[in-house]
Each structure stands twice: as C-alpha cells, then as structure tokens.
Amino acid sequence: MTPNFLILFTCAFIPFFVAFIWFHPKCFGGEYWKKVAGLTNEQHNTPIKPIKLAASILLNLLISFGVFIITVHQTHVLALTGPNVDAFKSGTALAFMQEYGENFHTIQHGITHGLFIGLLCFVIPILGYAVIFERKSVKYLLVNAGFWAISLVLMACVISKWGGVPVY
C-alpha cells in the first residue's frame, strides 16, 4: 500500500484539535499548564507566530507519515519488492496481498499502535529524556505524554482505517 496523502495531511491537524481541548484552561491549560511548563505570564500570553504554526503543521505531517509506516503493515510488503508496483500484478506478492491485504485496517489496530507509539516506544522515552536533562517535573511529563498519547491514538486510528491506498 502507498500513503493516502490527503488522510496523512488531515491527520496532521489532529494534534491541534486535541491541544485545543487538552490545554484549555478548564482542563490542563491556564495556570496549571503555565506552572508545570515553567512559563512566565508574558511567555504564556505571547501569541504563537505564524511561521511556528506552519512549522508545527510540517512536523505533524512527518509524524503522520511515521504513524503510517508503523501502522499500515502492507507498506512493508511493497518495500520488500523494491518498491516495484509491477510485482503486485502477478506472483507471490499479488497472492499474498489478495489473502492478507485487508488485514489490520481497524480502529482497534490503530488504538494498539497509537498507544504503543505514544507510550512505550517514542513519546515517554523522548519526553522522559528531556524532562531529566531540562529539569522539568514528572507532571510536565505526564501532561505532555497524555496529550501525545491521545493525539497519536487518534492519528493511528484514522491512518489504520483509511491511510493506505492499495497497489494491487
């Protein structure tokens, strides 16, 4: 399978929607987030520049592509062929994809991979490393890890269900 770039681009906006709720003053935003992140009032109230928002969309797009590679296993079969799309017109690759090509395109599969990516493999280890050396609190780790776990689960669910385009 190849990526459905419209879905990947759409998924790049999921962290923004999650952040709108997660960092809302009635949830973790406002004074609590400011204290945990170590922000001054001035830093907290300064608007984000458009170039930084554009950069965050680009970073989220890279995350979407990474989630696609991890979540849509049929991509690995394509990678094994070189990637030679013609290999899917006959032979073993075609037979394999006809039998197994629709497996694991479920919301449950997305939840599994989103949690795996979000909690065990990437987010907690990377944020944990930053927390240790930037001398942030465990609360900072938990707030940010929770945000990314929810974002990645939602992204993985959408990508698992609709993120691949069959080549066979």
PDB file of C-alpha atoms in Angstrom:
ATOM      1  CA  MET A   1       0.000   0.000   0.000  1.00  0.00           C
ATOM      2  CA  THR A   2       1.042   3.535  -0.624  1.00  0.00           C
ATOM      3  CA  PRO A   3       0.099   6.502   1.572  1.00  0.00           C
ATOM      4  CA  ASN A   4      -3.171   8.320   1.126  1.00  0.00           C
ATOM      5  CA  PHE A   5      -1.641  11.779   1.372  1.00  0.00           C
ATOM      6  CA  LEU A   6      -5.000  13.500   1.883  1.00  0.00           C
ATOM      7  CA  ILE A   7      -5.567  11.383   5.002  1.00  0.00           C
ATOM      8  CA  LEU A   8      -1.998  11.985   6.228  1.00  0.00           C
ATOM      9  CA  PHE A   9      -2.382  15.736   5.708  1.00  0.00           C
ATOM     10  CA  THR A  10      -5.728  15.686   7.537  1.00  0.00           C
ATOM     11  CA  CYS A  11      -4.161  13.741  10.409  1.00  0.00           C
ATOM     12  CA  ALA A  12      -1.520  16.454  10.743  1.00  0.00           C
ATOM     13  CA  PHE A  13      -4.258  18.653  12.226  1.00  0.00           C
ATOM     14  CA  ILE A  14      -5.407  16.150  14.866  1.00  0.00           C
ATOM     15  CA  PRO A  15      -2.849  17.351  17.456  1.00  0.00           C
ATOM     16  CA  PHE A  16      -4.224  20.892  17.073  1.00  0.00           C
ATOM     17  CA  PHE A  17      -7.762  19.732  17.861  1.00  0.00           C
ATOM     18  CA  VAL A  18      -6.550  17.643  20.800  1.00  0.00           C
ATOM     19  CA  ALA A  19      -4.448  20.576  22.074  1.00  0.00           C
ATOM     20  CA  PHE A  20      -7.459  22.877  21.888  1.00  0.00           C
ATOM     21  CA  ILE A  21      -9.232  20.629  24.396  1.00  0.00           C
ATOM     22  CA  TRP A  22      -6.264  19.256  26.380  1.00  0.00           C
ATOM     23  CA  PHE A  23      -4.645  22.639  27.031  1.00  0.00           C
ATOM     24  CA  HIS A  24      -7.923  24.507  27.551  1.00  0.00           C
ATOM     25  CA  PRO A  25      -7.954  26.468  30.840  1.00  0.00           C
ATOM     26  CA  LYS A  26     -10.669  24.146  32.202  1.00  0.00           C
ATOM     27  CA  CYS A  27      -8.503  21.086  31.520  1.00  0.00           C
ATOM     28  CA  PHE A  28      -4.700  21.393  31.760  1.00  0.00           C
ATOM     29  CA  GLY A  29      -4.345  24.849  30.250  1.00  0.00           C
ATOM     30  CA  GLY A  30      -4.255  28.156  32.015  1.00  0.00           C
ATOM     31  CA  GLU A  31      -2.474  28.476  35.341  1.00  0.00           C
ATOM     32  CA  TYR A  32      -1.781  24.744  35.756  1.00  0.00           C
ATOM     33  CA  TRP A  33      -0.049  24.398  32.382  1.00  0.00           C
ATOM     34  CA  LYS A  34       1.846  27.651  32.896  1.00  0.00           C
ATOM     35  CA  LYS A  35       3.165  26.404  36.257  1.00  0.00           C
ATOM     36  CA  VAL A  36       4.072  22.903  35.009  1.00  0.00           C
ATOM     37  CA  ALA A  37       5.822  24.256  31.895  1.00  0.00           C
ATOM     38  CA  GLY A  38       7.625  26.952  33.879  1.00  0.00           C
ATOM     39  CA  LEU A  39       6.236  29.798  31.769  1.00  0.00           C
ATOM     40  CA  THR A  40       6.022  33.412  32.871  1.00  0.00           C
ATOM     41  CA  ASN A  41       2.805  35.401  32.316  1.00  0.00           C
ATOM     42  CA  GLU A  42       4.485  37.195  29.426  1.00  0.00           C
ATOM     43  CA  GLN A  43       5.562  33.944  27.740  1.00  0.00           C
ATOM     44  CA  HIS A  44       2.171  32.365  28.318  1.00  0.00           C
ATOM     45  CA  ASN A  45       0.280  35.318  26.801  1.00  0.00           C
ATOM     46  CA  THR A  46       2.543  35.815  23.763  1.00  0.00           C
ATOM     47  CA  PRO A  47       0.797  34.621  20.589  1.00  0.00           C
ATOM     48  CA  ILE A  48       2.465  31.926  18.504  1.00  0.00           C
ATOM     49  CA  LYS A  49       3.976  33.315  15.296  1.00  0.00           C
ATOM     50  CA  PRO A  50       2.513  32.039  12.000  1.00  0.00           C
ATOM     51  CA  ILE A  51       5.876  30.601  10.908  1.00  0.00           C
ATOM     52  CA  LYS A  52       5.941  28.463  14.052  1.00  0.00           C
ATOM     53  CA  LEU A  53       2.400  27.257  13.373  1.00  0.00           C
ATOM     54  CA  ALA A  54       3.445  26.344   9.824  1.00  0.00           C
ATOM     55  CA  ALA A  55       6.482  24.503  11.212  1.00  0.00           C
ATOM     56  CA  SER A  56       4.248  22.595  13.617  1.00  0.00           C
ATOM     57  CA  ILE A  57       1.999  21.523  10.721  1.00  0.00           C
ATOM     58  CA  LEU A  58       5.063  20.271   8.869  1.00  0.00           C
ATOM     59  CA  LEU A  59       6.252  18.382  11.962  1.00  0.00           C
ATOM     60  CA  ASN A  60       2.787  16.884  12.430  1.00  0.00           C
ATOM     61  CA  LEU A  61       2.850  15.780   8.788  1.00  0.00           C
ATOM     62  CA  LEU A  62       6.139  13.986   9.434  1.00  0.00           C
ATOM     63  CA  ILE A  63       4.548  12.328  12.465  1.00  0.00           C
ATOM     64  CA  SER A  64       1.575  11.273  10.304  1.00  0.00           C
ATOM     65  CA  PHE A  65       3.916   9.673   7.799  1.00  0.00           C
ATOM     66  CA  GLY A  66       5.764   7.843  10.589  1.00  0.00           C
ATOM     67  CA  VAL A  67       2.479   6.595  12.039  1.00  0.00           C
ATOM     68  CA  PHE A  68       1.521   5.375   8.556  1.00  0.00           C
ATOM     69  CA  ILE A  69       4.755   3.419   8.186  1.00  0.00           C
ATOM     70  CA  ILE A  70       4.311   1.782  11.592  1.00  0.00           C
ATOM     71  CA  THR A  71       0.562   1.171  11.391  1.00  0.00           C
ATOM     72  CA  VAL A  72      -0.094   0.064   7.795  1.00  0.00           C
ATOM     73  CA  HIS A  73       1.789  -3.227   7.575  1.00  0.00           C
ATOM     74  CA  GLN A  74       1.021  -3.774   3.893  1.00  0.00           C
ATOM     75  CA  THR A  75       3.512  -0.986   3.150  1.00  0.00           C
ATOM     76  CA  HIS A  76       6.289  -3.331   4.238  1.00  0.00           C
ATOM     77  CA  VAL A  77       5.318  -5.846   1.563  1.00  0.00           C
ATOM     78  CA  LEU A  78       5.649  -3.090  -1.038  1.00  0.00           C
ATOM     79  CA  ALA A  79       9.029  -2.138   0.439  1.00  0.00           C
ATOM     80  CA  LEU A  80      10.210  -5.738   0.131  1.00  0.00           C
ATOM     81  CA  THR A  81       9.589  -5.632  -3.631  1.00  0.00           C
ATOM     82  CA  GLY A  82      11.939  -2.747  -4.131  1.00  0.00           C
ATOM     83  CA  PRO A  83       9.252  -0.947  -4.261  1.00  0.00           C
ATOM     84  CA  ASN A  84       8.175  -2.498  -7.521  1.00  0.00           C
ATOM     85  CA  VAL A  85       4.450  -1.935  -8.037  1.00  0.00           C
ATOM     86  CA  ASP A  86       4.531  -4.273 -11.052  1.00  0.00           C
ATOM     87  CA  ALA A  87       5.324  -7.161  -8.681  1.00  0.00           C
ATOM     88  CA  PHE A  88       1.745  -6.892  -7.428  1.00  0.00           C
ATOM     89  CA  LYS A  89       0.288  -7.709 -10.846  1.00  0.00           C
ATOM     90  CA  SER A  90       1.144 -11.397 -10.546  1.00  0.00           C
ATOM     91  CA  GLY A  91       3.062 -13.916  -8.475  1.00  0.00           C
ATOM     92  CA  THR A  92       3.691 -14.192  -4.786  1.00  0.00           C
ATOM     93  CA  ALA A  93       3.216 -10.518  -3.891  1.00  0.00           C
ATOM     94  CA  LEU A  94      -0.206 -10.450  -5.535  1.00  0.00           C
ATOM     95  CA  ALA A  95      -1.262 -13.725  -3.901  1.00  0.00           C
ATOM     96  CA  PHE A  96      -0.044 -12.530  -0.507  1.00  0.00           C
ATOM     97  CA  MET A  97      -1.866  -9.211  -0.760  1.00  0.00           C
ATOM     98  CA  GLN A  98      -5.063 -10.843  -2.009  1.00  0.00           C
ATOM     99  CA  GLU A  99      -5.055 -13.077   1.051  1.00  0.00           C
ATOM    100  CA  TYR A 100      -3.768 -10.669   3.714  1.00  0.00           C
ATOM    101  CA  GLY A 101      -4.011  -7.204   2.145  1.00  0.00           C
ATOM    102  CA  GLU A 102      -7.119  -6.144   4.049  1.00  0.00           C
ATOM    103  CA  ASN A 103      -5.954  -7.321   7.471  1.00  0.00           C
ATOM    104  CA  PHE A 104      -5.477  -4.852  10.309  1.00  0.00           C
ATOM    105  CA  HIS A 105      -7.407  -1.917   8.841  1.00  0.00           C
ATOM    106  CA  THR A 106      -9.391  -1.409  12.023  1.00  0.00           C
ATOM    107  CA  ILE A 107      -9.840   1.194  14.717  1.00  0.00           C
ATOM    108  CA  GLN A 108      -8.639  -1.367  17.292  1.00  0.00           C
ATOM    109  CA  HIS A 109      -5.395  -1.796  15.357  1.00  0.00           C
ATOM    110  CA  GLY A 110      -4.969   1.986  15.339  1.00  0.00           C
ATOM    111  CA  ILE A 111      -5.536   2.159  19.100  1.00  0.00           C
ATOM    112  CA  THR A 112      -2.929  -0.548  19.687  1.00  0.00           C
ATOM    113  CA  HIS A 113      -0.313   1.155  17.549  1.00  0.00           C
ATOM    114  CA  GLY A 114      -1.153   4.633  18.819  1.00  0.00           C
ATOM    115  CA  LEU A 115      -0.653   3.529  22.421  1.00  0.00           C
ATOM    116  CA  PHE A 116       2.468   1.577  21.517  1.00  0.00           C
ATOM    117  CA  ILE A 117       3.965   4.586  19.739  1.00  0.00           C
ATOM    118  CA  GLY A 118       2.603   7.077  22.251  1.00  0.00           C
ATOM    119  CA  LEU A 119       3.516   5.421  25.480  1.00  0.00           C
ATOM    120  CA  LEU A 120       6.135   2.737  25.129  1.00  0.00           C
ATOM    121  CA  CYS A 121       8.406   3.448  22.205  1.00  0.00           C
ATOM    122  CA  PHE A 122       8.708   7.115  21.466  1.00  0.00           C
ATOM    123  CA  VAL A 123       6.830   9.747  23.434  1.00  0.00           C
ATOM    124  CA  ILE A 124       7.558   8.738  27.017  1.00  0.00           C
ATOM    125  CA  PRO A 125      11.212   7.812  26.382  1.00  0.00           C
ATOM    126  CA  ILE A 126      11.891  11.016  24.407  1.00  0.00           C
ATOM    127  CA  LEU A 127       9.971  13.309  26.765  1.00  0.00           C
ATOM    128  CA  GLY A 128      11.424  11.473  29.751  1.00  0.00           C
ATOM    129  CA  TYR A 129      14.911  12.169  28.488  1.00  0.00           C
ATOM    130  CA  ALA A 130      14.060  15.847  28.022  1.00  0.00           C
ATOM    131  CA  VAL A 131      12.427  16.017  31.468  1.00  0.00           C
ATOM    132  CA  ILE A 132      15.534  14.607  33.120  1.00  0.00           C
ATOM    133  CA  PHE A 133      18.038  16.940  31.492  1.00  0.00           C
ATOM    134  CA  GLU A 134      15.846  20.033  31.280  1.00  0.00           C
ATOM    135  CA  ARG A 135      14.965  19.525  34.939  1.00  0.00           C
ATOM    136  CA  LYS A 136      11.217  19.531  34.358  1.00  0.00           C
ATOM    137  CA  SER A 137       8.731  17.856  36.677  1.00  0.00           C
ATOM    138  CA  VAL A 138       7.006  14.491  36.350  1.00  0.00           C
ATOM    139  CA  LYS A 139       3.751  16.469  35.994  1.00  0.00           C
ATOM    140  CA  TYR A 140       5.202  18.063  32.853  1.00  0.00           C
ATOM    141  CA  LEU A 141       5.983  14.598  31.503  1.00  0.00           C
ATOM    142  CA  LEU A 142       2.500  13.289  32.305  1.00  0.00           C
ATOM    143  CA  VAL A 143       0.639  16.263  30.810  1.00  0.00           C
ATOM    144  CA  ASN A 144       2.634  16.131  27.572  1.00  0.00           C
ATOM    145  CA  ALA A 145       2.687  12.327  27.331  1.00  0.00           C
ATOM    146  CA  GLY A 146      -1.092  12.269  27.805  1.00  0.00           C
ATOM    147  CA  PHE A 147      -1.552  14.846  25.069  1.00  0.00           C
ATOM    148  CA  TRP A 148       0.651  12.921  22.625  1.00  0.00           C
ATOM    149  CA  ALA A 149      -0.837   9.550  23.539  1.00  0.00           C
ATOM    150  CA  ILE A 150      -4.343  10.793  22.710  1.00  0.00           C
ATOM    151  CA  SER A 151      -3.150  12.549  19.545  1.00  0.00           C
ATOM    152  CA  LEU A 152      -1.238   9.503  18.307  1.00  0.00           C
ATOM    153  CA  VAL A 153      -4.074   7.094  19.075  1.00  0.00           C
ATOM    154  CA  LEU A 154      -6.488   9.246  17.066  1.00  0.00           C
ATOM    155  CA  MET A 155      -3.985   9.636  14.216  1.00  0.00           C
ATOM    156  CA  ALA A 156      -3.251   5.892  14.169  1.00  0.00           C
ATOM    157  CA  CYS A 157      -6.981   5.042  14.153  1.00  0.00           C
ATOM    158  CA  VAL A 158      -7.646   7.248  11.128  1.00  0.00           C
ATOM    159  CA  ILE A 159      -4.493   6.117   9.306  1.00  0.00           C
ATOM    160  CA  SER A 160      -5.085   2.447  10.063  1.00  0.00           C
ATOM    161  CA  LYS A 161      -8.623   2.635   8.688  1.00  0.00           C
ATOM    162  CA  TRP A 162      -8.185   4.975   5.690  1.00  0.00           C
ATOM    163  CA  GLY A 163      -4.476   5.811   5.326  1.00  0.00           C
ATOM    164  CA  GLY A 164      -3.417   3.232   2.742  1.00  0.00           C
ATOM    165  CA  VAL A 165      -4.050   3.064  -0.986  1.00  0.00           C
ATOM    166  CA  PRO A 166      -3.844  -0.486  -2.402  1.00  0.00           C
ATOM    167  CA  VAL A 167      -1.431  -1.065  -5.283  1.00  0.00           C
ATOM    168  CA  TYR A 168      -2.813  -4.481  -6.247  1.00  0.00           C
TER     169      TYR A 168
END
